[in-house]
Amino acid sequence: MKIDETIGFLSRNKRDFLLEKIELLTKKIETLQYIILFGSYARGEETATSDIDILVITEKPTERFLRGELCSELEEEQVDLIFYTLNQFRSSDCLFVRQVKKEGVVLWKKN
């Protein structure tokens, strides 16, 4: 999948910004399965003060230290990361997961 096809509705600056973050996540997380944009940016309802919400789905749990490092690094740039394993995401029926499944935009997926 070409990433630009999934986020073509975003401004060029935001696309470039997201591509940088996707590259960072794909390099640091070995068991990465999906990166999904959700929230106001995915719905096209973002404002100047909106943060970027990203769901990171991995094959197995991501180490706590790595999660903390990534969250801290990206939080400074107004990016919030949520981590789920693929099994957790597939089996969950909570409102959050239902919303992501309904309106989330897949930015990256493992081949």
mmCIF file of C-alpha atoms in Angstrom:
data_model
loop_
_atom_site.group_PDB
_atom_site.id
_atom_site.type_symbol
_atom_site.label_atom_id
_atom_site.label_comp_id
_atom_site.label_asym_id
_atom_site.label_seq_id
_atom_site.Cartn_x
_atom_site.Cartn_y
_atom_site.Cartn_z
ATOM 1 C CA MET A 1 0.000 0.000 0.000
ATOM 2 C CA LYS A 2 1.263 3.476 -0.796
ATOM 3 C CA ILE A 3 1.017 5.580 2.313
ATOM 4 C CA ASP A 4 0.226 8.767 0.372
ATOM 5 C CA GLU A 5 -2.937 7.103 -0.962
ATOM 6 C CA THR A 6 -4.343 6.638 2.533
ATOM 7 C CA ILE A 7 -3.550 10.137 3.817
ATOM 8 C CA GLY A 8 -4.010 12.191 0.663
ATOM 9 C CA PHE A 9 -6.707 14.206 2.415
ATOM 10 C CA LEU A 10 -4.114 15.728 4.789
ATOM 11 C CA SER A 11 -1.981 18.772 4.050
ATOM 12 C CA ARG A 12 1.460 18.140 2.528
ATOM 13 C CA ASN A 13 3.147 19.204 5.792
ATOM 14 C CA LYS A 14 1.073 16.766 7.854
ATOM 15 C CA ARG A 15 1.683 13.946 5.355
ATOM 16 C CA ASP A 16 5.436 14.527 5.504
ATOM 17 C CA PHE A 17 5.275 14.697 9.299
ATOM 18 C CA LEU A 18 3.337 11.422 9.503
ATOM 19 C CA LEU A 19 5.694 9.703 7.066
ATOM 20 C CA GLU A 20 8.598 10.592 9.388
ATOM 21 C CA LYS A 21 6.765 9.132 12.385
ATOM 22 C CA ILE A 22 5.831 5.979 10.464
ATOM 23 C CA GLU A 23 9.469 5.501 9.520
ATOM 24 C CA LEU A 24 10.505 5.898 13.164
ATOM 25 C CA LEU A 25 7.942 3.347 14.363
ATOM 26 C CA THR A 26 8.782 0.800 11.673
ATOM 27 C CA LYS A 27 12.476 1.004 12.543
ATOM 28 C CA LYS A 28 12.029 0.704 16.307
ATOM 29 C CA ILE A 29 9.252 -1.896 16.651
ATOM 30 C CA GLU A 30 10.184 -5.320 15.300
ATOM 31 C CA THR A 31 6.771 -6.944 15.725
ATOM 32 C CA LEU A 32 4.796 -4.068 14.197
ATOM 33 C CA GLN A 33 1.651 -5.151 12.335
ATOM 34 C CA TYR A 34 -0.376 -1.946 11.772
ATOM 35 C CA ILE A 35 -0.197 1.807 12.293
ATOM 36 C CA ILE A 36 -3.664 3.376 12.343
ATOM 37 C CA LEU A 37 -4.595 7.049 12.476
ATOM 38 C CA PHE A 38 -7.735 7.704 14.523
ATOM 39 C CA GLY A 39 -9.515 10.622 16.151
ATOM 40 C CA SER A 40 -10.057 14.078 14.694
ATOM 41 C CA TYR A 41 -7.395 13.764 11.979
ATOM 42 C CA ALA A 42 -8.874 10.500 10.708
ATOM 43 C CA ARG A 43 -12.337 12.082 10.636
ATOM 44 C CA GLY A 44 -11.077 15.257 8.924
ATOM 45 C CA GLU A 45 -12.231 17.337 11.906
ATOM 46 C CA GLU A 46 -8.849 18.475 13.221
ATOM 47 C CA THR A 47 -8.261 21.995 14.506
ATOM 48 C CA ALA A 48 -5.062 23.959 15.057
ATOM 49 C CA THR A 49 -4.826 22.528 18.581
ATOM 50 C CA SER A 50 -5.619 18.895 17.712
ATOM 51 C CA ASP A 51 -3.097 16.228 18.528
ATOM 52 C CA ILE A 52 -2.453 13.286 16.217
ATOM 53 C CA ASP A 53 -3.774 9.987 17.578
ATOM 54 C CA ILE A 54 -2.059 6.815 16.419
ATOM 55 C CA LEU A 55 -2.842 3.220 17.290
ATOM 56 C CA VAL A 56 0.174 0.911 17.091
ATOM 57 C CA ILE A 57 -0.734 -2.769 16.705
ATOM 58 C CA THR A 58 1.984 -5.347 17.280
ATOM 59 C CA GLU A 59 2.233 -9.114 17.083
ATOM 60 C CA LYS A 60 3.285 -9.377 20.725
ATOM 61 C CA PRO A 61 3.415 -6.855 23.575
ATOM 62 C CA THR A 62 5.887 -4.017 23.093
ATOM 63 C CA GLU A 63 8.446 -3.641 25.871
ATOM 64 C CA ARG A 64 7.432 -1.067 28.467
ATOM 65 C CA PHE A 65 10.715 0.838 28.088
ATOM 66 C CA LEU A 66 10.312 1.145 24.308
ATOM 67 C CA ARG A 67 6.670 2.218 24.641
ATOM 68 C CA GLY A 68 7.671 4.884 27.142
ATOM 69 C CA GLU A 69 10.536 6.100 24.983
ATOM 70 C CA LEU A 70 8.361 6.403 21.880
ATOM 71 C CA CYS A 71 5.450 8.009 23.730
ATOM 72 C CA SER A 72 7.736 10.579 25.362
ATOM 73 C CA GLU A 73 9.497 11.406 22.115
ATOM 74 C CA LEU A 74 6.313 11.817 20.106
ATOM 75 C CA GLU A 75 4.273 13.514 22.829
ATOM 76 C CA GLU A 76 6.534 16.555 22.440
ATOM 77 C CA GLU A 77 5.343 16.728 18.829
ATOM 78 C CA GLN A 78 1.635 16.451 19.695
ATOM 79 C CA VAL A 79 1.396 12.753 18.774
ATOM 80 C CA ASP A 80 -0.372 10.338 21.133
ATOM 81 C CA LEU A 81 0.393 6.636 20.773
ATOM 82 C CA ILE A 82 -1.821 3.789 21.972
ATOM 83 C CA PHE A 83 -0.461 0.237 21.877
ATOM 84 C CA TYR A 84 -2.452 -2.967 21.353
ATOM 85 C CA THR A 85 -1.432 -6.442 20.332
ATOM 86 C CA LEU A 86 -3.168 -7.863 17.277
ATOM 87 C CA ASN A 87 -5.028 -10.385 19.461
ATOM 88 C CA GLN A 88 -6.169 -7.662 21.872
ATOM 89 C CA PHE A 89 -7.412 -5.513 19.002
ATOM 90 C CA ARG A 90 -9.233 -8.337 17.232
ATOM 91 C CA SER A 91 -10.896 -9.689 20.368
ATOM 92 C CA SER A 92 -11.837 -6.406 22.053
ATOM 93 C CA ASP A 93 -15.376 -5.085 21.898
ATOM 94 C CA CYS A 94 -14.729 -1.877 23.845
ATOM 95 C CA LEU A 95 -16.021 1.423 22.483
ATOM 96 C CA PHE A 96 -12.520 2.689 21.661
ATOM 97 C CA VAL A 97 -11.691 -0.317 19.466
ATOM 98 C CA ARG A 98 -15.093 -0.176 17.766
ATOM 99 C CA GLN A 99 -14.510 3.505 16.935
ATOM 100 C CA VAL A 100 -11.028 2.815 15.540
ATOM 101 C CA LYS A 101 -12.390 -0.033 13.414
ATOM 102 C CA LYS A 102 -15.137 2.265 12.129
ATOM 103 C CA GLU A 103 -13.207 5.468 11.397
ATOM 104 C CA GLY A 104 -9.501 4.650 11.626
ATOM 105 C CA VAL A 105 -7.202 5.110 8.637
ATOM 106 C CA VAL A 106 -4.532 2.446 8.152
ATOM 107 C CA LEU A 107 -1.266 4.309 7.594
ATOM 108 C CA TRP A 108 0.969 1.246 7.419
ATOM 109 C CA LYS A 109 0.550 -2.511 7.536
ATOM 110 C CA LYS A 110 2.978 -5.387 7.451
ATOM 111 C CA ASN A 111 3.026 -7.176 4.108
#
